[in-house]
Tab-separated table of C-alpha atoms in Angstrom:
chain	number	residue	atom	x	y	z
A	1	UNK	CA	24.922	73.955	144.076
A	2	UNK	CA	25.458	72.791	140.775
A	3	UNK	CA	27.048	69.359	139.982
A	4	UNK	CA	27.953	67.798	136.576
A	5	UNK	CA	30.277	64.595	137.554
A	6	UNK	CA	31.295	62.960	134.271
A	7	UNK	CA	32.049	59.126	133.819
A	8	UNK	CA	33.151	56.242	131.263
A	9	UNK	CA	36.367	57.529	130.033
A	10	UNK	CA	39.036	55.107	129.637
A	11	UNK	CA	41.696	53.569	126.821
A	12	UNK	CA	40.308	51.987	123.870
A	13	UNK	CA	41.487	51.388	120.213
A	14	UNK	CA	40.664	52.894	117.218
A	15	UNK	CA	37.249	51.791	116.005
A	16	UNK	CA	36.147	50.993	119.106
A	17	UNK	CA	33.426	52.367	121.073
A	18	UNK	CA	33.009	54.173	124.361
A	19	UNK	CA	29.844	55.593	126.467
A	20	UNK	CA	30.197	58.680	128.697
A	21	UNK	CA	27.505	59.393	130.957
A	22	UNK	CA	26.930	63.038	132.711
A	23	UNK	CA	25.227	63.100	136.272
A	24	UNK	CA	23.704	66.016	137.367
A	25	UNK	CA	22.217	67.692	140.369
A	26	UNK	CA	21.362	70.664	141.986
A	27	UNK	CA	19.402	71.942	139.109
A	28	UNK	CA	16.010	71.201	137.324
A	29	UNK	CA	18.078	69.255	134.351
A	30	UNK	CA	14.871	68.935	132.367
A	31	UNK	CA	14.839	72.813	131.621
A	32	UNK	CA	18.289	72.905	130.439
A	33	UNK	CA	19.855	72.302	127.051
A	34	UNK	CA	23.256	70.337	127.407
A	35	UNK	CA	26.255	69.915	125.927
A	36	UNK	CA	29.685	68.053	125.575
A	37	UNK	CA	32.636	70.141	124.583
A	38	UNK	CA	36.071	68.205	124.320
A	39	UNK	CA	39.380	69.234	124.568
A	40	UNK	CA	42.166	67.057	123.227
A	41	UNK	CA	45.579	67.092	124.854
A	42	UNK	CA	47.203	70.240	125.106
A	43	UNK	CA	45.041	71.675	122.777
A	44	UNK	CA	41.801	74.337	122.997
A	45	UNK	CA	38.234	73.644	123.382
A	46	UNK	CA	35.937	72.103	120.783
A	47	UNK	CA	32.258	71.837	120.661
A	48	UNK	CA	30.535	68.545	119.913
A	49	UNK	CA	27.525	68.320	120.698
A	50	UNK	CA	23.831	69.790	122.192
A	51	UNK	CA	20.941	68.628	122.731
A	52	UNK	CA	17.398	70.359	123.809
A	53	UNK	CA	16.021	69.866	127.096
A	54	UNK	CA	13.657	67.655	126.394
A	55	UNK	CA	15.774	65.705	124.081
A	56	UNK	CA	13.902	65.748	121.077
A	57	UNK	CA	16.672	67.992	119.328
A	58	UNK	CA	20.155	67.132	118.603
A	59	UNK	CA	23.472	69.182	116.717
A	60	UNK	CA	26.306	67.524	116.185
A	61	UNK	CA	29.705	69.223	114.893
A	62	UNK	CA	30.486	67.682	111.608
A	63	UNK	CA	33.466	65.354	112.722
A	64	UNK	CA	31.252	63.066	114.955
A	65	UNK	CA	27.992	63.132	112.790
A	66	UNK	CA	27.101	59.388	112.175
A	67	UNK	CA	29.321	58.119	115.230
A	68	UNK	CA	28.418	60.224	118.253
A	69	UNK	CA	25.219	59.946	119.611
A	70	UNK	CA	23.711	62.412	122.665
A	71	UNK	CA	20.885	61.437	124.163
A	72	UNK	CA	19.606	62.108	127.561
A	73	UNK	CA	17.655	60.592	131.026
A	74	UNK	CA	15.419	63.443	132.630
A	75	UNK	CA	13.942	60.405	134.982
A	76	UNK	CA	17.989	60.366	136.362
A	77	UNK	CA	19.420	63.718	135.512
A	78	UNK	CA	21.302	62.298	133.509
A	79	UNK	CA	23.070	62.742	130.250
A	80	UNK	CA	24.791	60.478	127.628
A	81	UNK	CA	27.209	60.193	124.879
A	82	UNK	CA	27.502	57.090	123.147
A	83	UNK	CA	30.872	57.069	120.828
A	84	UNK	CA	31.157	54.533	118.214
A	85	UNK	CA	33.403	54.291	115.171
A	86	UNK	CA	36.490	56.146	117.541
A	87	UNK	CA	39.551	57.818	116.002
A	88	UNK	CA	42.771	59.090	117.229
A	89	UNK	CA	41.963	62.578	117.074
A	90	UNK	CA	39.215	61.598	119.247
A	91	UNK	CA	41.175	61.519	122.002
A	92	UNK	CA	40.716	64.207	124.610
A	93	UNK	CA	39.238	65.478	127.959
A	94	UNK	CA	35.392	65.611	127.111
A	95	UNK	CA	33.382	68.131	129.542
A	96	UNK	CA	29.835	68.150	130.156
A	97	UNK	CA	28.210	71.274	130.712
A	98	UNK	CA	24.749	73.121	131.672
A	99	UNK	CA	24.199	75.698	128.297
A	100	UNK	CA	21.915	78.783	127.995
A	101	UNK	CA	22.034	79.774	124.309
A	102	UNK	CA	25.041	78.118	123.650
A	103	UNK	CA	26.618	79.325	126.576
A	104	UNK	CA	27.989	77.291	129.415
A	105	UNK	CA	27.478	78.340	133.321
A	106	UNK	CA	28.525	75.087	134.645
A	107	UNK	CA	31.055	72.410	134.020
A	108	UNK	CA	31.931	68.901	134.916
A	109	UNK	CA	35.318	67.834	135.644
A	110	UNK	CA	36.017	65.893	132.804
A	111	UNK	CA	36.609	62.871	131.709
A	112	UNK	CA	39.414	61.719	129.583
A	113	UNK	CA	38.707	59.010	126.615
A	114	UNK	CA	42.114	57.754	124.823
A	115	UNK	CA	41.832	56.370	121.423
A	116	UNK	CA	45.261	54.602	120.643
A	117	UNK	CA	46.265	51.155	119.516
B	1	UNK	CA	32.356	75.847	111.244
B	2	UNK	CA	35.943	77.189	111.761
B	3	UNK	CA	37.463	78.063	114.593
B	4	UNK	CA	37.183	82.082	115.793
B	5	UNK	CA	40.969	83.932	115.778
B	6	UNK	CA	42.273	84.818	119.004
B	7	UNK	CA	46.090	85.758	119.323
B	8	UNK	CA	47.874	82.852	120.848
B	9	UNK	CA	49.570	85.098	123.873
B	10	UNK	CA	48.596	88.293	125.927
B	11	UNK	CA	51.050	89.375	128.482
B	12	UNK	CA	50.958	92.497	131.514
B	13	UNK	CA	52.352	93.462	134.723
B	14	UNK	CA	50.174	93.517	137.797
B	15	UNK	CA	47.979	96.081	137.995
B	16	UNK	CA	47.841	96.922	133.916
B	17	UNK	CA	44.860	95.626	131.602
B	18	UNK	CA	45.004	93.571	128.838
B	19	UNK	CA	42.396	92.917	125.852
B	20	UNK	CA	42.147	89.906	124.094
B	21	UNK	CA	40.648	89.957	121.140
B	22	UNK	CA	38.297	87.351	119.162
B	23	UNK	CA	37.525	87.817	115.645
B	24	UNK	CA	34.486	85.739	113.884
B	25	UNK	CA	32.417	86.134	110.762
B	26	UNK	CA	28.962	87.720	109.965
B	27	UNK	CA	27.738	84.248	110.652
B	28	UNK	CA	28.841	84.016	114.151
B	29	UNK	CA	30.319	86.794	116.060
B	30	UNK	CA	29.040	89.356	114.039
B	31	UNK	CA	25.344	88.468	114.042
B	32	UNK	CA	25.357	87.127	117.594
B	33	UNK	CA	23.833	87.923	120.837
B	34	UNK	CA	25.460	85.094	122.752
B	35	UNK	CA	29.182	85.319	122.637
B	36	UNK	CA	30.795	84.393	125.952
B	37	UNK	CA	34.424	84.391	127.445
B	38	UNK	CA	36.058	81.166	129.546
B	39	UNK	CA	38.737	81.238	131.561
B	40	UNK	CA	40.590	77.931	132.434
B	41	UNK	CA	43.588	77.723	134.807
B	42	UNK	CA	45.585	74.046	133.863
B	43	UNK	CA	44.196	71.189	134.753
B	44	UNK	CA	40.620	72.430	135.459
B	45	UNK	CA	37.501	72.802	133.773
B	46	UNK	CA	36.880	76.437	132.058
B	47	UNK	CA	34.612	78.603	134.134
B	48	UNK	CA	32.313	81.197	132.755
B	49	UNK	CA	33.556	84.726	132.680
B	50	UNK	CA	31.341	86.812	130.266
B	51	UNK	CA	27.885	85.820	128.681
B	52	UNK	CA	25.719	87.393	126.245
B	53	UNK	CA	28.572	89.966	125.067
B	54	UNK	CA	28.883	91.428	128.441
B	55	UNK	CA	27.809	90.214	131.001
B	56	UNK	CA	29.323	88.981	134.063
B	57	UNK	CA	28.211	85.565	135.879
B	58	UNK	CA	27.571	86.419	139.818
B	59	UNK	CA	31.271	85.958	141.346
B	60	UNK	CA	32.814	87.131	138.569
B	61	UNK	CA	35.058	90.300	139.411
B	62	UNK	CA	33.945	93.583	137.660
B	63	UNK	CA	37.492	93.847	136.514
B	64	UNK	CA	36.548	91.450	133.635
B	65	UNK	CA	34.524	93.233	131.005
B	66	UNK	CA	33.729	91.901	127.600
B	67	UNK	CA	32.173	94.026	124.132
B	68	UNK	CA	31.868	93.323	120.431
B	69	UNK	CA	32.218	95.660	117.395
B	70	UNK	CA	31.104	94.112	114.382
B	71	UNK	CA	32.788	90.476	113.843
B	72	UNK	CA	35.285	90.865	116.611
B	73	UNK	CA	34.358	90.383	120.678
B	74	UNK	CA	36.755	91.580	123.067
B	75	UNK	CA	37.935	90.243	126.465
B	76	UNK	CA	39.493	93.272	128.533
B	77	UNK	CA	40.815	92.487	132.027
B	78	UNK	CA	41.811	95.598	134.202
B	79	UNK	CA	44.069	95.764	137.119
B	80	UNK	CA	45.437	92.716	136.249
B	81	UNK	CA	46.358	90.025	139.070
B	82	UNK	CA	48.498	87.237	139.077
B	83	UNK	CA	45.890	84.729	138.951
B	84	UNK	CA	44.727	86.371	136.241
B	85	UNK	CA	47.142	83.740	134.353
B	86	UNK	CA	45.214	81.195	132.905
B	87	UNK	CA	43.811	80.482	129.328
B	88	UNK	CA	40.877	82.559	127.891
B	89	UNK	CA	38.507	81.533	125.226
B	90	UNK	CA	36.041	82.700	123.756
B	91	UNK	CA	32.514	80.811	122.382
B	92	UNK	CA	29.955	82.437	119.742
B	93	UNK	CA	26.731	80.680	119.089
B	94	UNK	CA	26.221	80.895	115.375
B	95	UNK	CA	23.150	82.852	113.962
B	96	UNK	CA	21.541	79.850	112.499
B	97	UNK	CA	21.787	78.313	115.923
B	98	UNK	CA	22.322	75.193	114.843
B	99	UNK	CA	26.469	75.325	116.206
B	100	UNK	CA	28.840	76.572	118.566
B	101	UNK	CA	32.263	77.836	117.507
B	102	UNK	CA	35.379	78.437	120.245
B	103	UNK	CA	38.000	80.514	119.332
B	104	UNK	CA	41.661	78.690	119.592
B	105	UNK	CA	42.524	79.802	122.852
B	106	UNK	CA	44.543	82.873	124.381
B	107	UNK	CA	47.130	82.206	127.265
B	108	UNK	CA	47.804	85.535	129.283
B	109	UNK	CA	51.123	85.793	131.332
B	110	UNK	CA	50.702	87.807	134.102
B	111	UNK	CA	54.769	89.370	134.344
């Protein structure tokens, strides 16, 4: 069975940084591309970021390019998000999730990240 | 990168079937083989409905069908069941495959 269990959300104030990290299992996470998608309070889902299975490829959406960083660990399974640089509208649930082509099969839990002073 | 149009609300009785519609550009939906559907109940993480246009994950009930006509992708839901009621959104990988675009969301009332 497939497990994403997403960690490292918490309060912090604006400007300040946060990392998320993304475990996975049951799954060969090397093969997979990855992805975190966000979804602020009350509001729909965004895309944020990918990046390719062997981590040598990176998008970003433009909002977060130059303070979000994806990166990944195929020696743990797992996957990373370092945010630096955070704004209000920042603030949301952020998701991991297994992607095929942009699509996503399987989701973590979430884990929410509040940027407020 | 903006956001694909879905209508805000859907709403039918048990039994009925709904469509949602999703409505992109020539540089998403239109030109894309990987548009897929989400459904997400409050409080949980979205789950995958309908990939690559039309297909349905394994689990998924056939009652859930998705297709696409040009820029717009369509969600249709037949015989309608109360936990139908959840959010839907849809996702279209754009043709330079470089982004991913959701539309804004589409909450279905089940009456």
């Amino acid at each position: 069975e497939v497990q994403l269990l997403e960690s490292g959300g918490g309060w912090v104030q604006p400007g300040g940084s946060l990392r998320l990290s993304c475990a996975a299992s049951g799954f060969t996470f090397s093969r997979y591309a990855m992805t975190w998608v966000r979804q602020p309070p009350g509001k729909g889902l965004e895309w944020v970021l990918d990046i390719s299975p062997s981590g040598d490829t990176t998008y970003y959406t433009d909002s977060v390019k130059g303070r979000f960083t994806i990166s990944r660990d195929n020696s743990k399974d797992t996957l990373l998000l370092q945010m630096n640089s955070l704004r209000a509208e920042d603030t949301a649930v952020y998701y991991c999730a297994k992607a095929t082509w942009g699509q996503f099969e399987n989701w973590g839990q979430g884990t929410l990240v509040t940027v407020s002073s | 990168q903006s956001a694909l149009t879905q209508p805000r609300s859907v709403s039918g009785s048990p039994g009925q079937s709904v469509t949602i519609s999703c409505t992109g550009t020539s540089s998403d939906v239109g030109d894309s083989k990987y548009v897929s559907w989400y459904q997400q109940h409050p409080g949980k993480a979205p789950k995958l409905m309908i990939y690559d246009v039309s297909k349905r994950p394994s689990g998924v009930p056939d009652r859930f069908s998705g297709s696409k006509s040009g820029n717009t992708a369509s969600l249709t839901i037949s015989g309608l069941q109360a936990e139908d009621e959840a959010d839907y959104y849809c996702c279209s990988y754009a043709v330079s495959y470089t982004y991913v675009v959701f539309g804004g969301g589409t909450k279905l009332t089940v009456l």
